[in-house]
N, CA and C of each residue as an Amber inpcrd file, in Angstrom:
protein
   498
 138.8740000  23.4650000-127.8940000 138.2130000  24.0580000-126.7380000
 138.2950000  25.5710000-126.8450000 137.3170000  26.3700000-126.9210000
 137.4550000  27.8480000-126.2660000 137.9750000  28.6300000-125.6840000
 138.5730000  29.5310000-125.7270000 139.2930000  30.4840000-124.9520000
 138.7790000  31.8310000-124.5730000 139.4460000  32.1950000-123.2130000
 139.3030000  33.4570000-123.0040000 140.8090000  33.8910000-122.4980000
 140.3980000  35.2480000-123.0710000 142.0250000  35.8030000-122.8670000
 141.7860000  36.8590000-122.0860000 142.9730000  37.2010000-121.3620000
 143.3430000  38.4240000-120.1440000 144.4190000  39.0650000-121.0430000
 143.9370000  40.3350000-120.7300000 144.8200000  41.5850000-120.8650000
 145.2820000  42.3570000-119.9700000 146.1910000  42.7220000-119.3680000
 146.5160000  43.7950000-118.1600000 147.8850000  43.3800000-117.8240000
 148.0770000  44.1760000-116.6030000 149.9280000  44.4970000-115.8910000
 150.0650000  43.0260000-115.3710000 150.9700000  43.0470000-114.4350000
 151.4950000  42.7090000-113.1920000 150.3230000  41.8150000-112.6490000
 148.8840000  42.4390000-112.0860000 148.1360000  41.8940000-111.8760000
 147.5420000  40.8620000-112.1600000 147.2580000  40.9300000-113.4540000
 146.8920000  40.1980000-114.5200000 147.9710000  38.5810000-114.3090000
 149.2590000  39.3230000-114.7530000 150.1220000  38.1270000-115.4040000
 150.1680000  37.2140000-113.8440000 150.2820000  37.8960000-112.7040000
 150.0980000  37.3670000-111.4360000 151.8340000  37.1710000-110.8470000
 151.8980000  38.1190000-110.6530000 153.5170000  38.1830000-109.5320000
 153.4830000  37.8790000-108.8450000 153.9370000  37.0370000-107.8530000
 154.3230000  36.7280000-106.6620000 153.2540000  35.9650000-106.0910000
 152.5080000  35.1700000-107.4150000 151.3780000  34.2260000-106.6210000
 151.2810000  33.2670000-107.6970000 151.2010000  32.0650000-107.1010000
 151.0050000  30.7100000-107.4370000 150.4000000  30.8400000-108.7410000
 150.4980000  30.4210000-110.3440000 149.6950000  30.2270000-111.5740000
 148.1520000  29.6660000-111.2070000 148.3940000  28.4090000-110.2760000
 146.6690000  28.0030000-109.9660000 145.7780000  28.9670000-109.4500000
 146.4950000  29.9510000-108.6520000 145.7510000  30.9620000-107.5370000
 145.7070000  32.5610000-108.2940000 145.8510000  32.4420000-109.7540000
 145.8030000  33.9700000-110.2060000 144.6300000  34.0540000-110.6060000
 143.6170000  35.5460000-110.0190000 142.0290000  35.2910000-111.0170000
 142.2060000  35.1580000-112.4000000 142.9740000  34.9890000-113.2520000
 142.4650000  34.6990000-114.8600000 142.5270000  33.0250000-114.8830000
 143.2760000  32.2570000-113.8220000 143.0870000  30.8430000-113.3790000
 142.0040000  30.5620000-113.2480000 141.3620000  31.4000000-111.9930000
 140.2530000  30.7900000-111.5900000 139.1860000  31.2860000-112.1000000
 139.0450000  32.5020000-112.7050000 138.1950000  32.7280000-114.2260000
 138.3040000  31.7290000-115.2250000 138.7190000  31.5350000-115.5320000
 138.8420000  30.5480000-116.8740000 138.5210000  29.1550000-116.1700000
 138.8960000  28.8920000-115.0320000 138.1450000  27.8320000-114.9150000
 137.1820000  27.1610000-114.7420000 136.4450000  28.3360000-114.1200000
 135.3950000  28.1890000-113.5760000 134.2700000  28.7790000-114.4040000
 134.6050000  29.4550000-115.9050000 134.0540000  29.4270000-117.4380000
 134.0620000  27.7930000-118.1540000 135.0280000  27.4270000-117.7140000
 135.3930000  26.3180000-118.2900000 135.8800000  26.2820000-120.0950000
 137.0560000  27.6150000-119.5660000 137.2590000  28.0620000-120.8950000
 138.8630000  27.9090000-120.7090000 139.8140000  27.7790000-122.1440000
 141.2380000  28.0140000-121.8120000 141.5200000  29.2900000-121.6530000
 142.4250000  29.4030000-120.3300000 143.2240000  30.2950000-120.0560000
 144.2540000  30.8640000-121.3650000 144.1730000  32.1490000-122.2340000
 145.0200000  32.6890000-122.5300000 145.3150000  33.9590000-121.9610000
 146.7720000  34.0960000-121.2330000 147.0640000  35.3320000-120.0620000
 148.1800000  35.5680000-121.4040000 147.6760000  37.0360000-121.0490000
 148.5620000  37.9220000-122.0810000 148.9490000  39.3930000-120.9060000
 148.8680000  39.1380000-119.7120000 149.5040000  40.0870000-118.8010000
 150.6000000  40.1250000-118.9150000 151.0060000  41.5790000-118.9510000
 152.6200000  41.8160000-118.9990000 153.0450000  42.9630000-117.5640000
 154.1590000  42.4830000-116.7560000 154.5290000  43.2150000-115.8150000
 154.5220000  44.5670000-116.2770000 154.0120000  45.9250000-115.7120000
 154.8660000  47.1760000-115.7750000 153.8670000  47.8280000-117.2340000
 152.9930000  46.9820000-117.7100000 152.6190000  47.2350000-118.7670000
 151.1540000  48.2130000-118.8970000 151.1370000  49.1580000-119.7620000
 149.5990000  50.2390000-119.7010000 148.8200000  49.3040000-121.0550000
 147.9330000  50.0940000-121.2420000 147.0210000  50.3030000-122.0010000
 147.5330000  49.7160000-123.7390000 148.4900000  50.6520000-123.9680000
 149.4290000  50.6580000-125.3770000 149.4050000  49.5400000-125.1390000
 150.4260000  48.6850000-124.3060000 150.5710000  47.5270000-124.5680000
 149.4150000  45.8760000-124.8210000 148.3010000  46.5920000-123.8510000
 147.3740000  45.5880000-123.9520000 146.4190000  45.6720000-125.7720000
 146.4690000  46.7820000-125.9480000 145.9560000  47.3550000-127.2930000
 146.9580000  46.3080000-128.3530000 148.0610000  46.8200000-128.3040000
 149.4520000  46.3460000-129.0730000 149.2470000  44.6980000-129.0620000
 148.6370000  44.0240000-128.1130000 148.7360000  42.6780000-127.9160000
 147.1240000  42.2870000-128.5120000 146.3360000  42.8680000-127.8770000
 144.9930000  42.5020000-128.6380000 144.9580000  42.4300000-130.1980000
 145.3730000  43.4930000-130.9470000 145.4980000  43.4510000-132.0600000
 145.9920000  42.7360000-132.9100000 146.7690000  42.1870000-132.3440000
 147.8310000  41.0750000-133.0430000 147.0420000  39.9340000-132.7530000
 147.0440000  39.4760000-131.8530000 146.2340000  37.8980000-130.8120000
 144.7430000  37.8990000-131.4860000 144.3090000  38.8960000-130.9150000
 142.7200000  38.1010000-131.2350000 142.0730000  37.8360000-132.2910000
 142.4720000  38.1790000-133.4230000 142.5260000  37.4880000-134.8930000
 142.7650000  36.3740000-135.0980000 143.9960000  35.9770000-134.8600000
 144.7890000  34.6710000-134.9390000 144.4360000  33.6090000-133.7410000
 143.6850000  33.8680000-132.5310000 143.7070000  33.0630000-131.2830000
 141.9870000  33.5360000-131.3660000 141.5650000  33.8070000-131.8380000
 139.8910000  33.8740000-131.6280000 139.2140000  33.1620000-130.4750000
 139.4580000  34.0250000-129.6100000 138.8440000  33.7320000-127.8010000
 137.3130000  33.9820000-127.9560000 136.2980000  33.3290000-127.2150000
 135.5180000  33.2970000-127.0480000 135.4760000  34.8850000-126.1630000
 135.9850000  35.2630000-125.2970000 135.9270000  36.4590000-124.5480000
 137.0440000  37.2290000-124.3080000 137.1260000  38.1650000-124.2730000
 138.2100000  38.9050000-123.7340000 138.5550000  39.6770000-122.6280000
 139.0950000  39.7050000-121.2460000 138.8840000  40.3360000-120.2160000
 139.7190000  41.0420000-120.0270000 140.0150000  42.5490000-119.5880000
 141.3530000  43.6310000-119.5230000 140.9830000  44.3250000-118.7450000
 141.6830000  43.7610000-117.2340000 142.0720000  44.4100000-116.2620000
 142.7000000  45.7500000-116.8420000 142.6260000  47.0540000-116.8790000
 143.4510000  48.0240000-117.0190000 144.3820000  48.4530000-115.6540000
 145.4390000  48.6780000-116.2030000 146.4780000  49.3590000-115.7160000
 145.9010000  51.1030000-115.0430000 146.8570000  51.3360000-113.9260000
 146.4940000  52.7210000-114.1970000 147.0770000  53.6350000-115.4520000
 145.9530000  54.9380000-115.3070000 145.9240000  55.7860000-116.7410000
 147.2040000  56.1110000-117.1840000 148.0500000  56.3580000-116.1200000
 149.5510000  57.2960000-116.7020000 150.3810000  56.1740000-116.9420000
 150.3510000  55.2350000-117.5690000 150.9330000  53.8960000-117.8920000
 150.9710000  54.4050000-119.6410000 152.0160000  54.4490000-120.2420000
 152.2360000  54.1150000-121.6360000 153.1840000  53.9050000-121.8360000
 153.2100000  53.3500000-123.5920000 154.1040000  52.7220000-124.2070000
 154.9740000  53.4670000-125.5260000 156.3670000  53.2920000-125.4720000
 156.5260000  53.8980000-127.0510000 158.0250000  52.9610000-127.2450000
 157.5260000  52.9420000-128.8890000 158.1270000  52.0420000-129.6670000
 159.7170000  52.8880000-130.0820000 160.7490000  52.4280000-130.0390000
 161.8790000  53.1610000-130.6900000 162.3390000  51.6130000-131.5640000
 163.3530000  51.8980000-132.4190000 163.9890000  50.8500000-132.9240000
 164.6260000  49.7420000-132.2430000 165.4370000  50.3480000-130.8870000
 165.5250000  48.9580000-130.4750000 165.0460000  48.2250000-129.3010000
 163.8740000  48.9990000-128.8630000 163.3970000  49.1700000-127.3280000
 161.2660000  48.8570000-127.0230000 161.1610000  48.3930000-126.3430000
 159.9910000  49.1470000-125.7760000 160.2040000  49.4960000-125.0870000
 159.9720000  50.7740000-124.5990000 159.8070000  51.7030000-123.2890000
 158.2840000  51.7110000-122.7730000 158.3450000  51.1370000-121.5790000
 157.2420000  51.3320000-120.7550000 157.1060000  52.1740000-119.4810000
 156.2380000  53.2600000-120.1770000 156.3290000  54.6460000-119.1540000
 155.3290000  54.2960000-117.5690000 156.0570000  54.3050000-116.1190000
 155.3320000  54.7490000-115.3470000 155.3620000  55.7020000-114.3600000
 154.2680000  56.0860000-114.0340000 154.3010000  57.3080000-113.6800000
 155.2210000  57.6260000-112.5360000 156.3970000  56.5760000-111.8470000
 157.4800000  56.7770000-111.3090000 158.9400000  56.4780000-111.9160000
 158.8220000  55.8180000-112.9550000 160.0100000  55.0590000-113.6360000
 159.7970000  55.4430000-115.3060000 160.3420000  56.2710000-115.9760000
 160.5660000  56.8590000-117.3610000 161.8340000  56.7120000-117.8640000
 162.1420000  56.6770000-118.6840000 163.1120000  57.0300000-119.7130000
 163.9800000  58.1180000-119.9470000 164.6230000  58.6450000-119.2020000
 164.8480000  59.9890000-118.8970000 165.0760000  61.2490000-120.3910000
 165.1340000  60.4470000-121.3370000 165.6960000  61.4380000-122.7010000
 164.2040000  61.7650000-122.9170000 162.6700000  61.6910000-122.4240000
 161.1010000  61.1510000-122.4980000 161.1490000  62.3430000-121.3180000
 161.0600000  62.5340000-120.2620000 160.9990000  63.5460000-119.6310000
 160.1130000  64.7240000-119.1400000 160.7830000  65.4380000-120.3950000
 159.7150000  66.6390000-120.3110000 158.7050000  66.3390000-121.1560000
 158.3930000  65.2190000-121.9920000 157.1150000  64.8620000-122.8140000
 156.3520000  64.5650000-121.6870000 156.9830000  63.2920000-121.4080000
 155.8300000  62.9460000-119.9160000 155.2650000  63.5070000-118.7030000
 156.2760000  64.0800000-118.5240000 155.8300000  65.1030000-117.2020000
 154.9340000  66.0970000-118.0130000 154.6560000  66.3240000-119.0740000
 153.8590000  67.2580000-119.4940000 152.4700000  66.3800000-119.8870000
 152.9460000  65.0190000-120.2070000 151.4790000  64.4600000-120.9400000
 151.0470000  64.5830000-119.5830000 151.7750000  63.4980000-118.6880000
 150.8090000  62.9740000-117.2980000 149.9550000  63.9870000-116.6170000
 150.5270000  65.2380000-116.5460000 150.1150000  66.7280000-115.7340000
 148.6260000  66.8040000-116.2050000 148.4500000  66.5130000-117.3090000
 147.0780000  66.6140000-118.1120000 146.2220000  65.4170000-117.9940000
 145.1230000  65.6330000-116.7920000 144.3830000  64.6620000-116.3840000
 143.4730000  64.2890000-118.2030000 143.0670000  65.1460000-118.9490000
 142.4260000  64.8120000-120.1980000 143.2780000  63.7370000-121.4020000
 144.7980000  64.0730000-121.0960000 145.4280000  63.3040000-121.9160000
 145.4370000  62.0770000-121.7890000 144.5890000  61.4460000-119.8030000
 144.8590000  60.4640000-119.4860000 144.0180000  59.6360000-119.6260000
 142.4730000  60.5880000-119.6380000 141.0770000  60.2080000-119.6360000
 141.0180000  59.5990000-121.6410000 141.5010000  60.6670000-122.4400000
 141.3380000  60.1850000-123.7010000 142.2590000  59.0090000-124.4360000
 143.3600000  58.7820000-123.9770000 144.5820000  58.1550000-124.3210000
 144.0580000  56.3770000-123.6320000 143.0950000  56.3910000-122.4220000
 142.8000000  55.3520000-122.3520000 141.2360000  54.8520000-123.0640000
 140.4090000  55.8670000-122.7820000 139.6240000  55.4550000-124.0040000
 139.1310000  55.6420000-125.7080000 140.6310000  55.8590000-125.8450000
 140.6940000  55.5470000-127.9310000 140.9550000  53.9950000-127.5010000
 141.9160000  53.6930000-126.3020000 142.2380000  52.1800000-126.6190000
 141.4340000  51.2900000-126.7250000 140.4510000  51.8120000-125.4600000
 139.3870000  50.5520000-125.3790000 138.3530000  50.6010000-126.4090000
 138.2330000  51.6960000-126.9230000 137.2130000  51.8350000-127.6890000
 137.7350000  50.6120000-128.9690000 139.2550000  50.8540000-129.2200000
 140.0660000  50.1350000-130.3520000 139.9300000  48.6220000-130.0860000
 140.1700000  48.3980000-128.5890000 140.1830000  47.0080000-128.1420000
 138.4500000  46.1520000-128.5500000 137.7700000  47.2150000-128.0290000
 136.1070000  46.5080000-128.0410000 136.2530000  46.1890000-129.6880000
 136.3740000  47.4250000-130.6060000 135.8340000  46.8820000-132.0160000
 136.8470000  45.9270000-132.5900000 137.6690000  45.8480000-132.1580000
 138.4380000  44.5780000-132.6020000 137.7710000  43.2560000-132.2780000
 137.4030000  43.2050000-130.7500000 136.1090000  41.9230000-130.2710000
 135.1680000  41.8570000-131.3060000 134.3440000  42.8210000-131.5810000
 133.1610000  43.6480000-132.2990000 133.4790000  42.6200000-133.0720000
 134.4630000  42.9770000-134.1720000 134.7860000  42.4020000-135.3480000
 134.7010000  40.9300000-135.8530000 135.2030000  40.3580000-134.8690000
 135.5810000  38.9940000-134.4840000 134.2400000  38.3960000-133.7550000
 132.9940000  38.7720000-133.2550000 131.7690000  38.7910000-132.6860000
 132.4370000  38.2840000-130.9800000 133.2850000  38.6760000-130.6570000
 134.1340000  38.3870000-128.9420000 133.9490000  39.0630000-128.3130000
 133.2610000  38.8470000-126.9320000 132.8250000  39.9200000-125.7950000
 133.8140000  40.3260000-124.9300000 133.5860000  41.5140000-125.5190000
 134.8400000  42.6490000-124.2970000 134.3420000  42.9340000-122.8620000
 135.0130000  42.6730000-122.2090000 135.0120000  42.9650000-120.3440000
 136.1150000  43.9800000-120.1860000 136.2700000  45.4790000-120.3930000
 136.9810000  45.9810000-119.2600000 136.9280000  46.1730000-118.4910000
 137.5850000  45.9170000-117.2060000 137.7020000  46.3760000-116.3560000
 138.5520000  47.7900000-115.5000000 137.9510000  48.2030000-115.0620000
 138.8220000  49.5470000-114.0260000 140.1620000  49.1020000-112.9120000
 140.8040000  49.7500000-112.8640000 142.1810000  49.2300000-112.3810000
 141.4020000  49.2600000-110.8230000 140.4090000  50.3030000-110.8680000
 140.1420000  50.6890000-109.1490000 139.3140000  49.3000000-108.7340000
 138.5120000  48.6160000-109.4310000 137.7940000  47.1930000-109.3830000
 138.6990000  45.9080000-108.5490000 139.9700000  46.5640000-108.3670000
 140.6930000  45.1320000-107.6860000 140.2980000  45.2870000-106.4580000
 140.2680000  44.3450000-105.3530000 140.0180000  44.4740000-104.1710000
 141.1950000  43.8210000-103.5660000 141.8440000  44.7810000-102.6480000
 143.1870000  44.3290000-101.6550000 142.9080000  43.9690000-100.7010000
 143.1680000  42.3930000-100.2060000 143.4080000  41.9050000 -99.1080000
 144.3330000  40.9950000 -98.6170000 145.4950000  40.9970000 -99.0920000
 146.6140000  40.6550000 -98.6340000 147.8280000  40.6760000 -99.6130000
 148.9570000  40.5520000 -99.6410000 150.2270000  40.7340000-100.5320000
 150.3680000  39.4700000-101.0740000 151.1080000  39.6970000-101.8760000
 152.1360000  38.4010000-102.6320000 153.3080000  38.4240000-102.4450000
 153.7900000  37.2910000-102.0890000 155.2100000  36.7920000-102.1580000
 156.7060000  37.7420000-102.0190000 155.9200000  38.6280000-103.4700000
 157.3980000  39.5300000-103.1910000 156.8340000  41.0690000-102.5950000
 155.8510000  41.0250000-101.8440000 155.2200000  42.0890000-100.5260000
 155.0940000  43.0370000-101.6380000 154.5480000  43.1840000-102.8920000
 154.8710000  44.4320000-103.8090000 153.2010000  44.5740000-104.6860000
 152.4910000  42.9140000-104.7730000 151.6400000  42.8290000-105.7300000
 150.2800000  42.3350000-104.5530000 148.9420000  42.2310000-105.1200000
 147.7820000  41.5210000-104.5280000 148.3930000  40.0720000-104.7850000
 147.5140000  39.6080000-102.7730000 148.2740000  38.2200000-102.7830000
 146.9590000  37.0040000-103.6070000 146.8010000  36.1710000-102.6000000
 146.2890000  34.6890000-103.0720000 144.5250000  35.5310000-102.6760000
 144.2390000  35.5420000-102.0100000 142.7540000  36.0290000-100.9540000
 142.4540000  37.2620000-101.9500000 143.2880000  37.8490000-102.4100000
 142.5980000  39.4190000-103.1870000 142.6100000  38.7340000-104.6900000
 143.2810000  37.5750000-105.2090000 143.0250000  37.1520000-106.2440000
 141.6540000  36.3090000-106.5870000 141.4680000  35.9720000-105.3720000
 140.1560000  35.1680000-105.4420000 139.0650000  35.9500000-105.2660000
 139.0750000  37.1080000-104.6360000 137.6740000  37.8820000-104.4470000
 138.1300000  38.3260000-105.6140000 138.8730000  38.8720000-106.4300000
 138.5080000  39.6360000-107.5370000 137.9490000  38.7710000-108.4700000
 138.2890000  37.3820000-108.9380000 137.7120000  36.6370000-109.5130000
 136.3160000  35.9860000-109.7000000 135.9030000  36.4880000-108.2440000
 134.6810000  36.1860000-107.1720000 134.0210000  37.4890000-108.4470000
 134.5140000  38.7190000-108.1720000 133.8750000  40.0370000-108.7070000
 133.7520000  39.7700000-110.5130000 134.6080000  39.4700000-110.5310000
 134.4890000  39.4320000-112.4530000 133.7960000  37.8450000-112.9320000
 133.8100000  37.1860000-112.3320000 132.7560000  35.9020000-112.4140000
 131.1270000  36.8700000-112.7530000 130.8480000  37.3640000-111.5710000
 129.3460000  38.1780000-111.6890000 129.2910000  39.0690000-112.9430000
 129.9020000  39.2720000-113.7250000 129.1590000  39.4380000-114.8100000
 128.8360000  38.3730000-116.3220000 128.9780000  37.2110000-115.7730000
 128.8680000  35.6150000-116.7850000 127.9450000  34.9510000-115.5660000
């Protein structure tokens, strides 16, 4: 059977709401495609890039959909760590790098689209249709569980929203 895969944060992977009730659930089901969720809590861009690259070679999805994170979301690799930078929670020895990248609205505008550009031709490659999406595209109407994430009702209109372009 076919797959489509999700890329993105928190949102994506679905915190604090039921697996049946997350939109890449009710996307994929209502494609009538398998669900592969590759959302990671806390996670930017780097990471969805970092995961596409690897996955969609080997898991050849019929589509690919990536909720993005917001822009000041990145990732860096050390030997024994991923560090996932956000724009309230860093790494403190990272610091003055970040507070200097983030300050620079251009570093934020280009740093997210080398990715996608990287993410699409990887689809490209593989002939798999890329959907990004804008982090601002979610629509909030109620919380989840742990009062922190979009609940059950904002998962379904967004799903409602990314359905309309299939």
């Amino acid at each position: 059977r076919q797959s489509v895969m999700f890329l993105g944060c928190s949102h994506t992977m679905g915190i604090g709401v039921p697996l049946e009730n997350i939109w890449p659930t009710l996307v994929s089901k209502e494609l009538n495609l398998k669900m592969i969720n590759l959302g990671i809590g806390g996670s930017g861009i780097d990471t969805a890039f970092r995961l596409a690259n690897h996955y969609i070679s080997q898991l050849k999805p019929k589509i690919v959909i990536h909720l993005q994170s917001t822009q000041a979301r990145m990732c860096l690799v050390t030997e024994d760590i991923i560090h996932e930078f956000l724009p309230s929670i860093y790494p403190k020895e990272f610091e003055n790098f970040y507070f200097k990248w983030i300050n620079y609205e251009e570093n934020l505008i280009l740093h997210e689209l080398k990715h996608n550009l990287a993410i699409e031709m990887i689809c490209n490659r593989h002939n798999i249709r890329y959907l990004p999406l804008p982090y601002d595209d979610l629509i909030f109407l109620d919380l989840a569980r742990d009062i922190a994430h979009f609940g059950i009702k904002s998962h379904e209109k967004f799903a409602d929203k990314v359905l309309t372009y299939f």
